[in-house]
Coordinates of C-alpha atoms in Angstrom, one line a residue:
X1 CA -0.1 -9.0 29.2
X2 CA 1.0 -9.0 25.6
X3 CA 4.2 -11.4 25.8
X4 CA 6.4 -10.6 22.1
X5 CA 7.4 -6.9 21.4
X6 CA 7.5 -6.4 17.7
X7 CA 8.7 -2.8 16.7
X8 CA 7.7 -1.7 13.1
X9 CA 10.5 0.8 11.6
X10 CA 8.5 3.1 9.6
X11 CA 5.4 5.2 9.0
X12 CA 4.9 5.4 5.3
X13 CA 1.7 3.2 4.0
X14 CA 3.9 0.1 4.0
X15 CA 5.1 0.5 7.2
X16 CA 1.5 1.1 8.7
X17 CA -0.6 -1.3 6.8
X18 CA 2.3 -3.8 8.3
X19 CA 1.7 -2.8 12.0
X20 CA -2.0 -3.0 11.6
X21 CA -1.9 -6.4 10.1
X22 CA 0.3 -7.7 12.5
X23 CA -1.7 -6.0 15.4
X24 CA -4.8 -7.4 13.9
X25 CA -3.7 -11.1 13.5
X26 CA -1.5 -11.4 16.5
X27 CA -3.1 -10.3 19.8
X28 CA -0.3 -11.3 21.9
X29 CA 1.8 -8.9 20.2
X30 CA 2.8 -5.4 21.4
X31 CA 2.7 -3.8 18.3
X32 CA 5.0 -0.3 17.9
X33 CA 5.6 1.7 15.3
X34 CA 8.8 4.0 15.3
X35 CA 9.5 6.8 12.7
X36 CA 11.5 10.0 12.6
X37 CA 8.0 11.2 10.1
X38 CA 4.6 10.4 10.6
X39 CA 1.4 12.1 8.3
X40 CA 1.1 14.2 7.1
X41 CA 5.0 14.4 6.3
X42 CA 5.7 11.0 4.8
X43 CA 6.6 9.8 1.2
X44 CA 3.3 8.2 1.1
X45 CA 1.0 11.4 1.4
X46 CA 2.4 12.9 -2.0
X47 CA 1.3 9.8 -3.7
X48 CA -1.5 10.1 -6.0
X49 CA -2.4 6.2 -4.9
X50 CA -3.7 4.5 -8.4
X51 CA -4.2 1.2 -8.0
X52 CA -2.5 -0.5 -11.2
X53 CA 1.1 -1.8 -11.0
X54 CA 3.9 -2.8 -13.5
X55 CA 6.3 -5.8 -13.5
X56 CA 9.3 -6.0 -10.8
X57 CA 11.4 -8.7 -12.7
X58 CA 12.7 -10.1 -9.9
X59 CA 9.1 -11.6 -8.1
X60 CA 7.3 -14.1 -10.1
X61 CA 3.9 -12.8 -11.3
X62 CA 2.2 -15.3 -9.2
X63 CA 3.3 -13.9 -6.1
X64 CA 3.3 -10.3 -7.5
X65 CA -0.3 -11.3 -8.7
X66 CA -1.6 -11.8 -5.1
X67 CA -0.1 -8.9 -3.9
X68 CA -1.7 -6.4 -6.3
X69 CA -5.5 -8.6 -5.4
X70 CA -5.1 -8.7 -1.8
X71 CA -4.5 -4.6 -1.7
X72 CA -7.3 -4.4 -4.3
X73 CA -9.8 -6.6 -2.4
X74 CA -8.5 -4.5 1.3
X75 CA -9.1 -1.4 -0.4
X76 CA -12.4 -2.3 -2.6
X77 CA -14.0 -3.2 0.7
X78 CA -13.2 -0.2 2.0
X79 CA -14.3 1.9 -0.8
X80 CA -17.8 0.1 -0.3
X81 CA -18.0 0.3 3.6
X82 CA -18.9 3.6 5.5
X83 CA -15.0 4.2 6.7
X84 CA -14.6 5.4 2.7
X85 CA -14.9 8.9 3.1
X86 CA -12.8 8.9 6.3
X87 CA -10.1 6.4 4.8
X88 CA -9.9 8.4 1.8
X89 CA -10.7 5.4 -0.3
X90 CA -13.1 5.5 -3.6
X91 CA -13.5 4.0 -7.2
X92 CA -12.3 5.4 -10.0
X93 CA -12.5 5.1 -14.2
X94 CA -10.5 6.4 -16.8
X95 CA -7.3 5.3 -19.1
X96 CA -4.0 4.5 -19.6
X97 CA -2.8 5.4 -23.0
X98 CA 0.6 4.5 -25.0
X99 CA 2.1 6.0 -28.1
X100 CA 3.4 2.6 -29.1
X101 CA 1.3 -0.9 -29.1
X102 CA 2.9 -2.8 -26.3
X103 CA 4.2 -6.4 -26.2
X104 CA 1.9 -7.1 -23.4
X105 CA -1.5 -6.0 -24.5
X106 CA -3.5 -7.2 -21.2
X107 CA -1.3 -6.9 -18.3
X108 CA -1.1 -9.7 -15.5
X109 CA -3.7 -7.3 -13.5
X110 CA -6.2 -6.9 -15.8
X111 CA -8.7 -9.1 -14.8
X112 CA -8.4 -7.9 -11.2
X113 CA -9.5 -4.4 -11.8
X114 CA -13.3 -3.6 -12.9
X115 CA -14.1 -3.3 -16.7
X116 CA -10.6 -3.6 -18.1
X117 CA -11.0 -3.2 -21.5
X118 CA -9.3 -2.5 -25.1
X119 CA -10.7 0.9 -26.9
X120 CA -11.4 0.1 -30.5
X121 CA -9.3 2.1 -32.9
X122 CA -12.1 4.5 -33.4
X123 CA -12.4 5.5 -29.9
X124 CA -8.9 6.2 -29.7
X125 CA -9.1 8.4 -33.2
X126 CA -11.9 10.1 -31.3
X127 CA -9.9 10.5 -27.5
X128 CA -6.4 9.9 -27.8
X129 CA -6.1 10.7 -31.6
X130 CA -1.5 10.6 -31.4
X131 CA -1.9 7.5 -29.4
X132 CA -1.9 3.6 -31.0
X133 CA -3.4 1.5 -27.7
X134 CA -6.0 2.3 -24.7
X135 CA -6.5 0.4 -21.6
X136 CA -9.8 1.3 -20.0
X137 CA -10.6 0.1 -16.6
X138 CA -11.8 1.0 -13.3
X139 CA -9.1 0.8 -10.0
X140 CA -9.2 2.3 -7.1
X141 CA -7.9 5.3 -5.5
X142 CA -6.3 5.4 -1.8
X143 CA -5.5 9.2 -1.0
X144 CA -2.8 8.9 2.3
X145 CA -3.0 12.2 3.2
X146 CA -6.5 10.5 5.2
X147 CA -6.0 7.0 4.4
X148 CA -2.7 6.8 7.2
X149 CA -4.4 8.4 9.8
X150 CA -7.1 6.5 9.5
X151 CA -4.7 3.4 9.6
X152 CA -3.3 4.8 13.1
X153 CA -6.7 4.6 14.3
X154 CA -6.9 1.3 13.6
X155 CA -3.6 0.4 15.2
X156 CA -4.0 2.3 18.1
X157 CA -7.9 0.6 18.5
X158 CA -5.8 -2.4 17.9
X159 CA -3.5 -2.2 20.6
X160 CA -0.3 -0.7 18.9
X161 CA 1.6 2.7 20.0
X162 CA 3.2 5.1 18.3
X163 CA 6.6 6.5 18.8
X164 CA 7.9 9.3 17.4
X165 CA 11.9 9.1 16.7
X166 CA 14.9 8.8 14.1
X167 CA 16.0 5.0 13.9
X168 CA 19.6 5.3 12.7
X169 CA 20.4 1.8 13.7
X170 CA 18.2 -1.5 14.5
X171 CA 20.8 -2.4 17.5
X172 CA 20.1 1.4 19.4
X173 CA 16.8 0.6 20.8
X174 CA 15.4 -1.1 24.1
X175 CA 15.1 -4.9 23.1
X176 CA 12.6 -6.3 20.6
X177 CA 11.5 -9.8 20.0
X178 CA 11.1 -8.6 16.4
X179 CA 12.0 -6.1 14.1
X180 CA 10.0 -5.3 10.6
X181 CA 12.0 -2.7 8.9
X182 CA 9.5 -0.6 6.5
X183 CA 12.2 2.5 6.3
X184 CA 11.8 2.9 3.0
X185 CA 14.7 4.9 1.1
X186 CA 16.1 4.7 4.7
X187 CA 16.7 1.0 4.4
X188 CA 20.2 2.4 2.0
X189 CA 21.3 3.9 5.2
X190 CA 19.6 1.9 8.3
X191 CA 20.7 -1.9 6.6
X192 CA 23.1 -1.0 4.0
X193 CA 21.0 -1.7 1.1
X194 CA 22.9 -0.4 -1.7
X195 CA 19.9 -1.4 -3.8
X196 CA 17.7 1.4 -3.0
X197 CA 17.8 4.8 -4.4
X198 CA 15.5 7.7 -4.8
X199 CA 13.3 7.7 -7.5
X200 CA 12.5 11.9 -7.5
X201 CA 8.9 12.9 -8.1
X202 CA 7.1 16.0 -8.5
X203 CA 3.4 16.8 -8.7
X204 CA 0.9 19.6 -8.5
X205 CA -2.3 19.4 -6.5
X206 CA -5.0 21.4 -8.7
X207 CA -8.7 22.7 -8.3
X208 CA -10.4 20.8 -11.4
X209 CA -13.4 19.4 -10.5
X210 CA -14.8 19.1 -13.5
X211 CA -12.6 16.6 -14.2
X212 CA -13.7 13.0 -13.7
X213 CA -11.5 10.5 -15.1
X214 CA -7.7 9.6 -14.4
X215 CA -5.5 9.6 -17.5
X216 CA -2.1 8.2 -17.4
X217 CA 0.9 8.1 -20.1
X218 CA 2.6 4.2 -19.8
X219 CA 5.9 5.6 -19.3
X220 CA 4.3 6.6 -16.0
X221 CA 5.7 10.5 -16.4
X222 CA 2.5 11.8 -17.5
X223 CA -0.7 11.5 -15.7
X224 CA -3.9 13.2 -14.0
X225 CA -5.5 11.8 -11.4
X226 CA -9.0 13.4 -10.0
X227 CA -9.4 12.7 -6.3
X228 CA -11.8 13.6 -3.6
X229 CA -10.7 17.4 -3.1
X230 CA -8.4 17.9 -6.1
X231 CA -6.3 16.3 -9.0
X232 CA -3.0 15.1 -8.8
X233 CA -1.2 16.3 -12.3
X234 CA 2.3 15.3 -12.9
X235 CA 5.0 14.1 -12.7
X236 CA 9.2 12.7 -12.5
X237 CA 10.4 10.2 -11.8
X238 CA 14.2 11.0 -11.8
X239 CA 16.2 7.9 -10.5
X240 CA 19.1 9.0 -8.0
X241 CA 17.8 12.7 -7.6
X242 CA 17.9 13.6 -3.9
X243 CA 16.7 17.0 -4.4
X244 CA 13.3 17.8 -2.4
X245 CA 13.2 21.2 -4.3
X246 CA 10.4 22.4 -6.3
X247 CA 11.7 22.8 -10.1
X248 CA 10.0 25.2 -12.0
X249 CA 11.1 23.4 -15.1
X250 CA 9.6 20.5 -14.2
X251 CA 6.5 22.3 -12.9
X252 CA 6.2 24.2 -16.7
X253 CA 7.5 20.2 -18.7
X254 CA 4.2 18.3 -16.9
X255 CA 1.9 21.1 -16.9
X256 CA 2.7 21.3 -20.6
X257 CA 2.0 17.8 -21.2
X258 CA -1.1 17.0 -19.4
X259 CA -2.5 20.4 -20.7
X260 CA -1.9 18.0 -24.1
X261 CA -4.3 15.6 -23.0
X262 CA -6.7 17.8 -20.7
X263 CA -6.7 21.6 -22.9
X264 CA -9.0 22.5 -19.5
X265 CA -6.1 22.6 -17.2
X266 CA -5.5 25.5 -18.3
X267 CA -8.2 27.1 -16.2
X268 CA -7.6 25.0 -13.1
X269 CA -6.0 26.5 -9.9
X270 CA -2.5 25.3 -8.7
X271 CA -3.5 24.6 -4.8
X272 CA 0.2 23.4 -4.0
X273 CA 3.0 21.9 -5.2
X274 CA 4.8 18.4 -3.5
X275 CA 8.0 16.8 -4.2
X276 CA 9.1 13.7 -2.4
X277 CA 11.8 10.9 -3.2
X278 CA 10.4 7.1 -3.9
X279 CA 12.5 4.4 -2.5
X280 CA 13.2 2.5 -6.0
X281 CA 14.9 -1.0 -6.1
X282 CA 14.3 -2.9 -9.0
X283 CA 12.3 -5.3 -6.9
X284 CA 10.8 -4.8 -3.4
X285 CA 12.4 -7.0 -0.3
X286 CA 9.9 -8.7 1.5
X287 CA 12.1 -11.5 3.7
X288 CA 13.5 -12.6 6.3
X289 CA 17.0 -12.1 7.0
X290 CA 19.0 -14.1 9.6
X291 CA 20.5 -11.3 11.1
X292 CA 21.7 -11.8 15.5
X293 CA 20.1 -8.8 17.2
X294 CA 20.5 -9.3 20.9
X295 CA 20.6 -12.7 20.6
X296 CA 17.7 -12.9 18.7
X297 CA 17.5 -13.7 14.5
X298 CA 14.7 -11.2 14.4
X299 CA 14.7 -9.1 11.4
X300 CA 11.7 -8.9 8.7
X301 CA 12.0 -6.9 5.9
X302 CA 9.1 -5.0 3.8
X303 CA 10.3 -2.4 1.7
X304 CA 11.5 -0.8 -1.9
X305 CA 8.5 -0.7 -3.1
X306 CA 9.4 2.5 -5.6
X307 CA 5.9 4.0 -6.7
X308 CA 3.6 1.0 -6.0
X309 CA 3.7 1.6 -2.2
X310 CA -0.4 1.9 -2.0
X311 CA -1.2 -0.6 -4.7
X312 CA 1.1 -3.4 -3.3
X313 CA 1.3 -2.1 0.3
X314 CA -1.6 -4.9 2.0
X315 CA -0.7 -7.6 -0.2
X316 CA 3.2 -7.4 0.7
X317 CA 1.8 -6.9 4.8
X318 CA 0.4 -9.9 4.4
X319 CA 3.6 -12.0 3.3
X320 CA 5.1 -10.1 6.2
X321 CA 2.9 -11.4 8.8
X322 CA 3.6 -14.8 7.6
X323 CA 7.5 -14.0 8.1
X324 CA 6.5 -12.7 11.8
X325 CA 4.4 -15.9 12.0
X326 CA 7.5 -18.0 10.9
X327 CA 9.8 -16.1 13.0
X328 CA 7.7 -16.4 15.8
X329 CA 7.2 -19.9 15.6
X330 CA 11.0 -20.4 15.4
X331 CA 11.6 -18.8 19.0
X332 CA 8.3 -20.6 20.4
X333 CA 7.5 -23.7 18.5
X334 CA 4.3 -24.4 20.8
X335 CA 2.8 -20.8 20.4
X336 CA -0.8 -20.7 18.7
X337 CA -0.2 -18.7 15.5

């Protein structure tokens, strides 16, 4: 018999890559995840899932540093094992281009990804001829709409359930030893996190597959991103927009500008069209908080992770499962962890 209960609130790529490590690490757990949305409905499947982050200011870069390399190394294995056509996983190459020289040439992450390098000034005449600074490099490339099913496999094979249903409160269900909240833009309502807010985002899926590389503007509105069965082009990201709402300005705005960068968009397909609401914070929330629940001073967080969700999401799991560990070995000091 498994003897601690942990429930997982979520089903987003956060919230699953948490159950599974958990699951994974602690046998004696019954592992459950509980979500009003599963995939192929989540925030997570719209994401184009380019491994490369920016800076949250409020995590040191050492601990922001391992996060970004243990989701790297999760997902690199992967992309080299024979689950990466099934997980949805593969290397890719291309750029990220910027009008303006930044202060921070080489970014903290730069010697984590494969063959980061600075174009010379005559490659970017030649490519990116209205742009002052290139960043070449290879990441990786974690496509949800298969990479979370393929996660529930793993769960499941792992021991951990499924439940299907709307979590408006973390007192209203049958007693848990633990909780790990993974909600998301949910956490505003479900632990009054006035932190969190939507960041709005809209893409188009396109039939291009001519196109090899990923290019990405550094203000992060602007980028193409070829993938196993099309290319993510977009995008917004409007901060405390709730609408869900296809805008046919924005569609015309992004089309416009990666048609700048890629003239041959012009002959690609529109497959469909995705909108879906990041949960921004200015810096994710992965603690503990001493919170009575039936008794119990369960509560783990793991969330607000804006657009970052697949780059950070195994690295931020892992600190997680330390604060299960810690939590764990508060309530049962003798207990082999």
């Amino acid at each position: 018999m498994k003897s601690v209960r942990v429930a997982v609130v979520g089903a987003g790529v956060v919230g699953l890559s948490t159950a599974v490590c958990i699951a994974e690490a602690l046998p004696f757990c019954s592992v459950t995840v509980l979500a009003e949305k599963f995939s192929p409905d989540t925030t997570s499947d719209g994401a184009a899932g380019v491994l490369f982050p920016h800076t949250f200011p409020d995590i040191s870069l050492e601990r922001q540093r391992r996060w970004f390399k243990d989701s790297f190394d999760h997902l690199l294995a992967i992309a080299q094992s024979q689950h990466a056509p099934e997980a949805g996983v593969l290397l890719t190459s291309g750029w990220q281009i910027f009008k303006e020289v930044p202060e921070v040439k080489k970014p903290f992450w730069s010697d984590l990804v494969i063959g980061f390098r600075l174009l010379t000034q005559d490659e970017i005449v030649q490519r990116f001829p209205d742009h002052k600074l290139v960043q070449a490099f290879t990441t990786l490339k974690c496509e949800c709409v298969t990479y979370l099913p393929w996660l529930e496999k793993r769960l499941r094979k792992a021991g951990g359930n499924m439940e299907q249903r709307k979590v408006g409160s973390l007192q209203e269900h049958e007693p848990q030893n633990l909780i790990v909240n993974c909600s998301g833009l949910g956490s505003k309502s479900l632990v009054g996190d006035d932190k969190v807010y939507p960041v709005r985002g809209q893409v188009l899926k396109m039939e291009a597959p001519w196109l090899k590389n990923f290019i990405t503007e550094s203000d992060g509105k602007t980028y193409i991103y070829p993938g196993i069965h099309s290319v993510t082009v977009g995008g917004t990201r409007q901060e405390g927009d709730w609408r869900l709402q296809a805008d046919e300005g924005d569609r015309e705005a992004m089309l416009a500008r990666c048609s700048r960068l890629e003239p041959s968009l012009c002959k690609a397909k529109v497959l469909n069209e995705w909108v879906g609401l990041r949960p921004g914070r200015k810096s994710p929330r992965v603690e503990r908080e001493l919170m009575e629940l039936q008794g119990r001073k369960v509560p783990v967080h793991n969330y607000g992770h804006g657009g970052l969700g697949v780059g950070f999401a195994w690295g931020t799991s892992l600190d997680a499962l330390g604060l299960v560990k810690q939590c764990l070995h508060d309530v049962h000091p003798q207990a082999k962890l």
